[in-house]
Coordinates of C-alpha atoms in Angstrom, one line a residue:
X1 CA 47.9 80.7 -29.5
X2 CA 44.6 81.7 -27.7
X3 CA 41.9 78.6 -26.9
X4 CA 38.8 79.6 -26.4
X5 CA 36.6 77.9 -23.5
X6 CA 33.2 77.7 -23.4
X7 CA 31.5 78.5 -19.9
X8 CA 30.8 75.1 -18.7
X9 CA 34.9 74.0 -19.8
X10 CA 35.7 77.6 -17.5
X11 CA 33.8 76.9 -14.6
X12 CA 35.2 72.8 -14.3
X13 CA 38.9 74.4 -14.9
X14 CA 37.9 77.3 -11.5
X15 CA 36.8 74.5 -9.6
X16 CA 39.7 71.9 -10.2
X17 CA 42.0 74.7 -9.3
X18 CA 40.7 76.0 -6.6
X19 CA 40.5 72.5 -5.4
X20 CA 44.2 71.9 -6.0
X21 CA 44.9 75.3 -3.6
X22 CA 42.5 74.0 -1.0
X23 CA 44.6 70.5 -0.6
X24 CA 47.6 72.2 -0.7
X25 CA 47.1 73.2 2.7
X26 CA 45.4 69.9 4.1
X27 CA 47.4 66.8 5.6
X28 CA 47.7 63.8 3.4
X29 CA 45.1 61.6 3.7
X30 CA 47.2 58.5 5.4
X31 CA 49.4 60.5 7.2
X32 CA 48.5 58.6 10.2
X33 CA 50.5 55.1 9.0
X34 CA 53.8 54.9 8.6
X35 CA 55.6 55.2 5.3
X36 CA 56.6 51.4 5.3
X37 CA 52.9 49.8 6.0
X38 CA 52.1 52.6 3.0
X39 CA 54.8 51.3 0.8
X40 CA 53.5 48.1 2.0
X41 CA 50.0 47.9 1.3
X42 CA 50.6 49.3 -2.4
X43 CA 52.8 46.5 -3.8
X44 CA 50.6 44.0 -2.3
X45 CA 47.2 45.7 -3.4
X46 CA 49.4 45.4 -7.0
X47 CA 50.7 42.3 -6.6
X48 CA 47.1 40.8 -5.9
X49 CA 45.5 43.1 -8.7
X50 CA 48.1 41.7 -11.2
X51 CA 48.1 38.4 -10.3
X52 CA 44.4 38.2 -10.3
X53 CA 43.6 39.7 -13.6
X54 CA 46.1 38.1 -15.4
X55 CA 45.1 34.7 -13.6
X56 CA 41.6 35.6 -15.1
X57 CA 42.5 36.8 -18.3
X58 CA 44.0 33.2 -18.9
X59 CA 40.8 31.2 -18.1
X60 CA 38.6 33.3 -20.1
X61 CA 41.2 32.6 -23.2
X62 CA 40.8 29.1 -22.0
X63 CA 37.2 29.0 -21.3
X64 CA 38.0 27.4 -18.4
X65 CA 36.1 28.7 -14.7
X66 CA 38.3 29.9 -11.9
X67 CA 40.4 27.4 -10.9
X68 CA 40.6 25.7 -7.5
X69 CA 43.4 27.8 -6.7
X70 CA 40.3 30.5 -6.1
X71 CA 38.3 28.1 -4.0
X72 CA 35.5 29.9 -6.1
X73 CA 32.1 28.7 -5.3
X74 CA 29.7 27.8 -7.4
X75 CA 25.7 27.8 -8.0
X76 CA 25.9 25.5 -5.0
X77 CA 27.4 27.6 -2.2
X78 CA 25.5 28.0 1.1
X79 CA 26.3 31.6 1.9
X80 CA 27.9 35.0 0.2
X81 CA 31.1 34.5 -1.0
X82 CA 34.3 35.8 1.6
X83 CA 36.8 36.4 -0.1
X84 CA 37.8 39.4 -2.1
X85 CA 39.5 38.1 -4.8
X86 CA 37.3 35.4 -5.3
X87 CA 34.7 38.3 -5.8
X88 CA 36.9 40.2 -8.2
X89 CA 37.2 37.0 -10.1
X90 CA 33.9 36.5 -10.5
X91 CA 33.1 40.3 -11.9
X92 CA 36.4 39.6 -14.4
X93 CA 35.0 36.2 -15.3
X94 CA 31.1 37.5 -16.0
X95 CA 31.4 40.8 -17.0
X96 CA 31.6 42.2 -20.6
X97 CA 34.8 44.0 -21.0
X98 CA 33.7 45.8 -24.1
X99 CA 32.8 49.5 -23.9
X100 CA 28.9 49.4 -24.6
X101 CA 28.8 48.8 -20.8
X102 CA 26.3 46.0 -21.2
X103 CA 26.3 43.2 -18.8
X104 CA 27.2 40.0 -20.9
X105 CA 24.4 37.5 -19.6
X106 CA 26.9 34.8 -17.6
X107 CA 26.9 30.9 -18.8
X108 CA 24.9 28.2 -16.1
X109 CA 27.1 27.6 -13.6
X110 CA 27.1 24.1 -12.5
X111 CA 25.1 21.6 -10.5
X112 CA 25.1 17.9 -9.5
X113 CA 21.3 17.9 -11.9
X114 CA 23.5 19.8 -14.6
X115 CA 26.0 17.0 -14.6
X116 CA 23.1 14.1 -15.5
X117 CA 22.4 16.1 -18.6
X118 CA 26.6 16.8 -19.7
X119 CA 28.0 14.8 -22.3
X120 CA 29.4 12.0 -21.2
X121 CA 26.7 12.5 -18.1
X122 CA 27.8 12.2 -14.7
X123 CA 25.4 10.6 -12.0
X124 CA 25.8 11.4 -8.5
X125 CA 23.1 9.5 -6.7
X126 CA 22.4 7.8 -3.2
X127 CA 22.7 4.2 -2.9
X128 CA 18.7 3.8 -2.4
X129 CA 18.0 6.1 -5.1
X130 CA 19.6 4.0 -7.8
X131 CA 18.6 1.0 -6.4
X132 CA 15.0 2.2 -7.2
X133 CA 16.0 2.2 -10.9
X134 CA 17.6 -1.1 -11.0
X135 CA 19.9 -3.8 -9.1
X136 CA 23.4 -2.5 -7.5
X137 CA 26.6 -4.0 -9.8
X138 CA 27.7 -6.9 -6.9
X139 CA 31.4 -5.3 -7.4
X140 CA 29.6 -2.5 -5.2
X141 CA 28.8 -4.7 -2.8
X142 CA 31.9 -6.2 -2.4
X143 CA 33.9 -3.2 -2.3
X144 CA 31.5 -1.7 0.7
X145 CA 32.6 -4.9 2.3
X146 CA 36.0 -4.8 1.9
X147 CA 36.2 -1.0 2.8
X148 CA 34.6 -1.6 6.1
X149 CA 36.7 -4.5 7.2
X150 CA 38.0 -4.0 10.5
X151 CA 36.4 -0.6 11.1
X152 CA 33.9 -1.6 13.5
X153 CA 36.1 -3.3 15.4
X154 CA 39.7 -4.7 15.9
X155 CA 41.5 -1.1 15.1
X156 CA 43.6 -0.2 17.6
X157 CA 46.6 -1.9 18.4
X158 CA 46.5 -3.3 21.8
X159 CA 49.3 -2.6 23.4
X160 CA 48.3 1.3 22.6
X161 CA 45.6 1.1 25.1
X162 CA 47.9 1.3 28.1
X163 CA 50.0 4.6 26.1
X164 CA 46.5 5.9 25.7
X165 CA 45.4 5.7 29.2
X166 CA 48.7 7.2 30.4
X167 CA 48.8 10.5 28.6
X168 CA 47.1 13.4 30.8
X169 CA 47.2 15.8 28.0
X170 CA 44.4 14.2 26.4
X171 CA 41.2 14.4 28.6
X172 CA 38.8 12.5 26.4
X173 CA 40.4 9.7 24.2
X174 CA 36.4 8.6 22.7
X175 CA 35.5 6.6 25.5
X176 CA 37.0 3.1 23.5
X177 CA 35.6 -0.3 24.0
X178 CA 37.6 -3.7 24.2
X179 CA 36.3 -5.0 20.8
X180 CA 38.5 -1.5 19.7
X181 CA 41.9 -3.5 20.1
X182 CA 43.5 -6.0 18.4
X183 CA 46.2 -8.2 19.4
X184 CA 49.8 -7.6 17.3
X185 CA 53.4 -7.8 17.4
X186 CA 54.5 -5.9 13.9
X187 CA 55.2 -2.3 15.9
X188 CA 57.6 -2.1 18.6
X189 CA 56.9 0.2 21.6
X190 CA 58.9 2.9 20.0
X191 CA 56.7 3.0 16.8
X192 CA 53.6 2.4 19.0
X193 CA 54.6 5.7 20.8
X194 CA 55.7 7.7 17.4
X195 CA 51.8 6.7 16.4
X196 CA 50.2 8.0 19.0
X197 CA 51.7 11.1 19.7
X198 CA 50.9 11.8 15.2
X199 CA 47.0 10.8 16.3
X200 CA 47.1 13.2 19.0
X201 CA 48.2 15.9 17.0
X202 CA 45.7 15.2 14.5
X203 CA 42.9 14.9 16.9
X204 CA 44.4 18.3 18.5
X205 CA 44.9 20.3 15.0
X206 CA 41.2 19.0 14.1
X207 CA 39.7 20.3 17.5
X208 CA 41.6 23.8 16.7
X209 CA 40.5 23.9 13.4
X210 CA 36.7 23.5 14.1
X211 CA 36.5 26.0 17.1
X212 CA 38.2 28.8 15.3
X213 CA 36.3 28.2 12.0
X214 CA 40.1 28.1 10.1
X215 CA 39.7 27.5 6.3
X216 CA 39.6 24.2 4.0
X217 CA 43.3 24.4 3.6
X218 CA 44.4 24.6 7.1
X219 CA 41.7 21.5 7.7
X220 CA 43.4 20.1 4.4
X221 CA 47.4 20.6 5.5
X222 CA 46.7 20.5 9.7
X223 CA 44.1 17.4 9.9
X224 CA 43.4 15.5 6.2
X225 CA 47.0 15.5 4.7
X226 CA 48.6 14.0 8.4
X227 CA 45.8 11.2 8.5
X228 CA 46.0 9.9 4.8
X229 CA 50.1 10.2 5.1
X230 CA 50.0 8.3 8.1
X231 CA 47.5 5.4 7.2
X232 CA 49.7 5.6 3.8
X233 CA 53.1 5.1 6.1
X234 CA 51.0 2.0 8.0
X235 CA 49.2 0.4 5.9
X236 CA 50.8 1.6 2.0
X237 CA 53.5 -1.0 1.9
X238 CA 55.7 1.5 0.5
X239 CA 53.5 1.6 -2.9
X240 CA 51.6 4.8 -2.7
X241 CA 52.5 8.5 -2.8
X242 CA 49.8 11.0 -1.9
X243 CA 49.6 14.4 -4.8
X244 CA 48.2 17.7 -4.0
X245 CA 46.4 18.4 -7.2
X246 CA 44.0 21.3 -5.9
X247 CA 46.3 23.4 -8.4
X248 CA 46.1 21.7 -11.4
X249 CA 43.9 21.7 -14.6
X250 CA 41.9 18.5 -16.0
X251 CA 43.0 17.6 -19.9
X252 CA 40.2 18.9 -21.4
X253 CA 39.6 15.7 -23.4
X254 CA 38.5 13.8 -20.0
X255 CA 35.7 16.3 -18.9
X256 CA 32.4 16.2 -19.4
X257 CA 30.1 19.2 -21.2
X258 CA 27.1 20.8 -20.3
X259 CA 24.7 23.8 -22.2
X260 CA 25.8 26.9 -21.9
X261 CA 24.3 29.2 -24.7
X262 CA 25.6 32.7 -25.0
X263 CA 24.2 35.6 -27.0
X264 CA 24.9 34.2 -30.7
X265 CA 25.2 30.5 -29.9
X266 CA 22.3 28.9 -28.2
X267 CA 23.7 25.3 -28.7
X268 CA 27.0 26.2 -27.1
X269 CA 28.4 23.7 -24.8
X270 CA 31.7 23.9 -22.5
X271 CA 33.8 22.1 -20.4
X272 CA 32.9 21.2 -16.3
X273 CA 36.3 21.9 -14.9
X274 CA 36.5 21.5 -11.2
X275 CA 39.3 19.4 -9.3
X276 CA 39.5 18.0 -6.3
X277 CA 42.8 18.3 -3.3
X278 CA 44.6 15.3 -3.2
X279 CA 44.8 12.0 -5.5
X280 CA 46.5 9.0 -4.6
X281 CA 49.2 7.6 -7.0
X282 CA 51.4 4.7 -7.6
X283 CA 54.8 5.9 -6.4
X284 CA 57.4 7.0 -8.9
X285 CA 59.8 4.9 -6.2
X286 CA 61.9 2.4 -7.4
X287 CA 60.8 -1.4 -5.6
X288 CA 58.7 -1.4 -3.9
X289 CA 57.1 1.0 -5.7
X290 CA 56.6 1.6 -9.5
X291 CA 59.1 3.2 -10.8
X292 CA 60.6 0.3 -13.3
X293 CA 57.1 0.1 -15.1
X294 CA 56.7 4.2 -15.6
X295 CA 60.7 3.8 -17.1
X296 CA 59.4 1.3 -19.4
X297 CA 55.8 3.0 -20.7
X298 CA 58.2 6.6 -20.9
X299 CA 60.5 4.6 -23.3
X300 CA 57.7 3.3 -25.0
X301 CA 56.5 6.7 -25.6
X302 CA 53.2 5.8 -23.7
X303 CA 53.5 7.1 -20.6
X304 CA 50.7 9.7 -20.2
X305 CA 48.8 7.7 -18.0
X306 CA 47.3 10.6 -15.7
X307 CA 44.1 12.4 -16.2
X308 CA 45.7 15.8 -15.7
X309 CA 47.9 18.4 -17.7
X310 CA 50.6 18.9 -15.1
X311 CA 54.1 17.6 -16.2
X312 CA 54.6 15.6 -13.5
X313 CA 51.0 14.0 -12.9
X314 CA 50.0 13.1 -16.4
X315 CA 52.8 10.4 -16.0
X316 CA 51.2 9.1 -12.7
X317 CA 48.7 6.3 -12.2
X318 CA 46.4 8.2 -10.0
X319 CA 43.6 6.2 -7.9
X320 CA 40.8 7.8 -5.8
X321 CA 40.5 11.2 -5.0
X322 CA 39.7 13.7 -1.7
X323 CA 37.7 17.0 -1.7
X324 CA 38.2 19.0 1.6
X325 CA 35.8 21.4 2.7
X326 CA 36.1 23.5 6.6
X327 CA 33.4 22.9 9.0
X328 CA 30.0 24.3 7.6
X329 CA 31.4 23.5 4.0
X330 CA 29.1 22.7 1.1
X331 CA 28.8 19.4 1.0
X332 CA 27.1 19.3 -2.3
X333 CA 29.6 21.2 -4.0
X334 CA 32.5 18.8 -2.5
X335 CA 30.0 15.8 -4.3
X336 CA 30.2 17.9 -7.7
X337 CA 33.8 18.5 -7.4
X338 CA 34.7 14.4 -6.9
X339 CA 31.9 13.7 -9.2
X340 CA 34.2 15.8 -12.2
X341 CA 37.4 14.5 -11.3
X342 CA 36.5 10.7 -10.9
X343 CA 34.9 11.1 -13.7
X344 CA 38.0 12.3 -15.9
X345 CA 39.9 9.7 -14.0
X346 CA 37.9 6.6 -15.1
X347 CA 37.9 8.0 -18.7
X348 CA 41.4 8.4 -19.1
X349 CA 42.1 4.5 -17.7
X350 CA 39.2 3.1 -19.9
X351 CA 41.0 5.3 -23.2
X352 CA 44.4 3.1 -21.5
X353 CA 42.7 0.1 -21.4
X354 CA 41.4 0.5 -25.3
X355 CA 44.4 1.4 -26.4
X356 CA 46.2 -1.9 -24.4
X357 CA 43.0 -4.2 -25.2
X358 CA 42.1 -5.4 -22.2
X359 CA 38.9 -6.1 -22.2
X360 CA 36.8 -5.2 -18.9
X361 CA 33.4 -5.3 -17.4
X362 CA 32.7 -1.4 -16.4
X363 CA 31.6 -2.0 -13.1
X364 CA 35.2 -3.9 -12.4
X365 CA 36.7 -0.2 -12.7
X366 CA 35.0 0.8 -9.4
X367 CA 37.4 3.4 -7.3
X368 CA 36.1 4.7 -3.8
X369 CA 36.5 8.5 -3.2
X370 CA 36.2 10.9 -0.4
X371 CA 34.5 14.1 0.5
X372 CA 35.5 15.8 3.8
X373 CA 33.4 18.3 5.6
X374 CA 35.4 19.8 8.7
X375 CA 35.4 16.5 10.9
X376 CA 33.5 14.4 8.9
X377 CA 34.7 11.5 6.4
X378 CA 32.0 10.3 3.6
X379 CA 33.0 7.6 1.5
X380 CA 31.7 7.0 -2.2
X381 CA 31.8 4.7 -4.6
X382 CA 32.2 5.3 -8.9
X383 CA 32.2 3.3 -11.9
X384 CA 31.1 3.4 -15.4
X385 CA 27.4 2.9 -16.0
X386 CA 25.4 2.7 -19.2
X387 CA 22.0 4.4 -18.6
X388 CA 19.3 1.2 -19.5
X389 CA 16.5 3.6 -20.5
X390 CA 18.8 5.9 -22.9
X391 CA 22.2 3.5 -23.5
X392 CA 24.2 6.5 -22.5
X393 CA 27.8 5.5 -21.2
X394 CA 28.8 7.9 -18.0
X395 CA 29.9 7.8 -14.6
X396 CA 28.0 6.4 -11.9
X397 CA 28.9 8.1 -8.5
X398 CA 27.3 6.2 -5.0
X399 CA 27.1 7.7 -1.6
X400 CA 28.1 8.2 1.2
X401 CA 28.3 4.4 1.6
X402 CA 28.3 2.6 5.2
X403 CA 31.6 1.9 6.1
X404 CA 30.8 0.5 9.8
X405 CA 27.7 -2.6 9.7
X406 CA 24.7 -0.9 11.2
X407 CA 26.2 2.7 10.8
X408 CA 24.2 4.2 8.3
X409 CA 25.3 6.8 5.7
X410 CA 24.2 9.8 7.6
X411 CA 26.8 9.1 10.7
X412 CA 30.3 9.4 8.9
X413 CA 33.3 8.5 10.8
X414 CA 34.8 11.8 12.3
X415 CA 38.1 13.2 13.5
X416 CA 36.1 14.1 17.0
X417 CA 38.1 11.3 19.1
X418 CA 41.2 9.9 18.9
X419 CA 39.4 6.7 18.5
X420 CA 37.6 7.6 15.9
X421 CA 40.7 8.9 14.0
X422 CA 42.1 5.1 14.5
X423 CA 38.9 3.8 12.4
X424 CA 40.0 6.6 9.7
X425 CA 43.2 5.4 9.8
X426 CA 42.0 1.5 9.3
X427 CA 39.0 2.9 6.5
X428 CA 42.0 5.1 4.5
X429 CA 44.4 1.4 5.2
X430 CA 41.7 -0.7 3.5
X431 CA 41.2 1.7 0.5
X432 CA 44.9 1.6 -0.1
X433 CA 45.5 -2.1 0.2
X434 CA 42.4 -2.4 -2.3
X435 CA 44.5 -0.2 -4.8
X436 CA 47.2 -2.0 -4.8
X437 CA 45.9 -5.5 -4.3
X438 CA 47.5 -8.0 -7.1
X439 CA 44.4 -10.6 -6.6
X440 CA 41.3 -10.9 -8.8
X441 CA 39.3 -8.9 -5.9
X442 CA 42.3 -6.0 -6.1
X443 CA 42.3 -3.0 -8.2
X444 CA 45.6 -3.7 -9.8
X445 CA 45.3 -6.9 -10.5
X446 CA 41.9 -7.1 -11.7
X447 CA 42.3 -4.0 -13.6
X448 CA 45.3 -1.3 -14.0
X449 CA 48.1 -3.3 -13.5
X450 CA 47.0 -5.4 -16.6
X451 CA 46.3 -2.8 -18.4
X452 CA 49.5 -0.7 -17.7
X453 CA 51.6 -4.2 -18.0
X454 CA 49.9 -4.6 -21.6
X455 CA 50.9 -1.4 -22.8
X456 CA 54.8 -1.7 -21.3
X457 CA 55.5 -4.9 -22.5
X458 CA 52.7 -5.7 -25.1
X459 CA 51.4 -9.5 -23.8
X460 CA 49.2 -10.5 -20.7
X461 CA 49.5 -14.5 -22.4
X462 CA 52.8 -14.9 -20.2
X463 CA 51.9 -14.0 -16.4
X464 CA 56.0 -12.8 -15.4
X465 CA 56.9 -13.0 -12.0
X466 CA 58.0 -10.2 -10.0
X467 CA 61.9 -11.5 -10.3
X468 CA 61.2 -11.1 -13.9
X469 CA 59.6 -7.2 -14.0
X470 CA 62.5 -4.4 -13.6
X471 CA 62.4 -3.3 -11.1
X472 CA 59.4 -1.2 -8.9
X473 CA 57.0 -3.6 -11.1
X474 CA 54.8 -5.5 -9.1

């Protein structure tokens, strides 16, 4: 059979072919690196490729953004985005995949203004700024005191002064002052020494991580997870069990909405999906921890009790949350990123505490969280607010709050000193005996541990003691 070609078809056939017998005789492009690194760089380049699109492909089914798994910035970011896949998410994420080759126009991304407008909003103000629109709940108050007990003074162990002095490898322990140290006999010297020498490799990681500009998660596993895990081993009373959630998805029936129309749909809203690193929870350990009371609300069939859709989590009482940013970080985004997930947080425990009837005063539900920027530690306080003007219900996010009397808001503490990383420890110490204080003033026995009782054993009229409570119940 004979094909006819027109001209143009003859002269693109020459060319290829005479390009083909002009390679033929050239070296291979990479012949310069060795087969392995070739072999290498292939199935990694794939690997990536794969698991990005197909990480992709799954939030646009679920109309979800990339997740924090990306550490995809938002609106909010400072500078150009660094990393690669990031970008490629972002083009896979915005971009029409239809043939036309038109650009689909991309939703609003969000913003901490966006948030005042989503449904249920979410307020992230200062302290003064509210206070302009009307008086401060006093459980605000209270819990600024409470948080900064002890912080200004009295955090140090004493007997650690002399360990302090004593170790040449630290040059500059933060220049303390005698009001720093407080008299005890609870640690022995041996525990005394085991502390020191996990503050001085904090202190040491943090320096490191600052001066060669490493990454949110080395600051997040190096510097943030060591402090929190050691103020929880101090201070925790065995109650507490810190989750790495930086992974996981929100249930979509705690977030909040905001506009975003598309071509078609002007009144389109969807959901503000952003999670935070690490959550605190109520350990799954038996006594002293909770584990009796999550066996009773499982056999009960109620015990979803988490704001998230991870196996695990969603049957954990979670309290408080931590956003970690490196040095130079967006601080603003870290305020968004808190701002969502307290949010969902305090929605899910107010849908417990309807469904146990426990009636509660929404400022009672007040939970501190934390941002951290490189070194530096700011402290906020959030609780469920009903706008006066427009009687919308939301969630009211404060800060930074002072956590030292006369330190304002714009000084956080720091992990600069070794001293300073003591008042961290004391600040993260008071936040976790607040969560798991069984007084009036105390989170669980003001709020959640009513409400989690109520739905275990279904009466509040008959206050049990702990001998009566399987066991982990407190």
């Amino acid at each position: 059979m004979v094909i006819n070609l027109d001209p143009c078809s003859q002269n693109r056939i020459s060319r290829w072919i005479d390009s083909i017998s002009r390679s033929a005789s050239a070296p291979p492009l990479n012949h310069s690196i060795p087969k392995y690194i070739r072999k290498g760089k292939r199935a990694a380049s794939a690997e990536m490729n794969n698991t990005t699109t197909s990480q992709s492909r799954r939030q646009l089914q679920l109309g979800r953004p990339p997740t924090k798994r990306s550490r995809t910035n938002d609106s909010l970011a400072s500078g150009p985005d660094q990393s690669g896949s990031s970008s490629a998410q972002n083009q896979i994420t915005t971009c029409d995949t239809s043939t036309s080759g038109d650009r689909q126009t991309s939703p609003p991304l969000e913003t901490i203004s966006s948030l005042r407008t989503a449904r249920p909003p979410i307020w992230i103000d200062s302290v003064d700024d509210l206070q302009k629109e009307e008086a401060l709940p006093v459980q605000v108050t209270l819990l600024a005191q409470r948080l900064a007990h002890g912080v200004g003074a009295g955090f140090i162990p004493a007997r650690m002064e002399e360990i302090m002095m004593n170790d040449s490898e630290i040059e500059d322990e933060g220049s303390t002052d005698p009001t720093d140290f407080y008299e005890e006999n609870e640690y022995s010297e041996q525990d005394l020494a085991a502390i020191w020498q996990k503050v001085k490799a904090i202190y040491r990681n943090a320096l490191v991580c600052h001066s060669r500009l490493r990454d949110e998660n080395a600051w997040s596993d190096e510097v943030v997870r060591p402090l929190i895990q050691l103020a929880i081993d101090l201070h925790g009373k065995g109650r507490w069990w810190m989750q790495n959630i930086k992974s996981q998805f929100i249930d979509p029936a705690y977030l909040s909405t905001v506009l975003a129309p598309i071509d078609g749909d002007s009144s389109r809203y969807k959901a503000v999906d952003r999670n935070v690193d690490y959550a605190l929870s109520y350990s799954h350990h038996s006594k002293p921890g909770y584990l009796g009371l999550y066996n009773v609300l499982n056999g009960r069939g109620k015990g979803k009790v988490g704001p998230t859709t991870d196996k695990f989590t969603k049957t954990t009482a979670v309290f408080s949350g931590i956003e970690v940013k490196s040095a130079g970080g967006n601080p603003n985004q870290a305020r968004l990123q808190i701002g969502i997930w307290i949010a969902a947080s305090l929605r899910k425990k107010q849908e417990l505490a309807n469904l146990a009837q426990v009636q509660f005063k929404p400022a009672e539900i007040i939970e501190p969280v934390l941002t951290v920027i490189g070194h530096q530690h700011y402290v906020y306080v959030a609780y469920p607010r009903r706008e006066p003007l427009s009687g919308e219900d939301g969630t009211q996010v404060l800060g930074p709050v002072e956590v030292i009397q006369n330190l304002g808001p714009a000084e956080p503490l720091s992990t600069t000193s070794p001293r300073e990383i003591f008042q961290l420890i004391k600040l993260y110490g008071n936040i976790l005996e607040y969560g798991i204080d069984r007084g009036k003033e105390g989170y669980w026995g003001s709020f959640l541990g009513k409400v989690l009782r109520q739905l275990a054993y279904k009466r509040l009229e008959v206050q049990a003691q702990d001998g009566d409570l399987p066991a982990g119940e407190a």
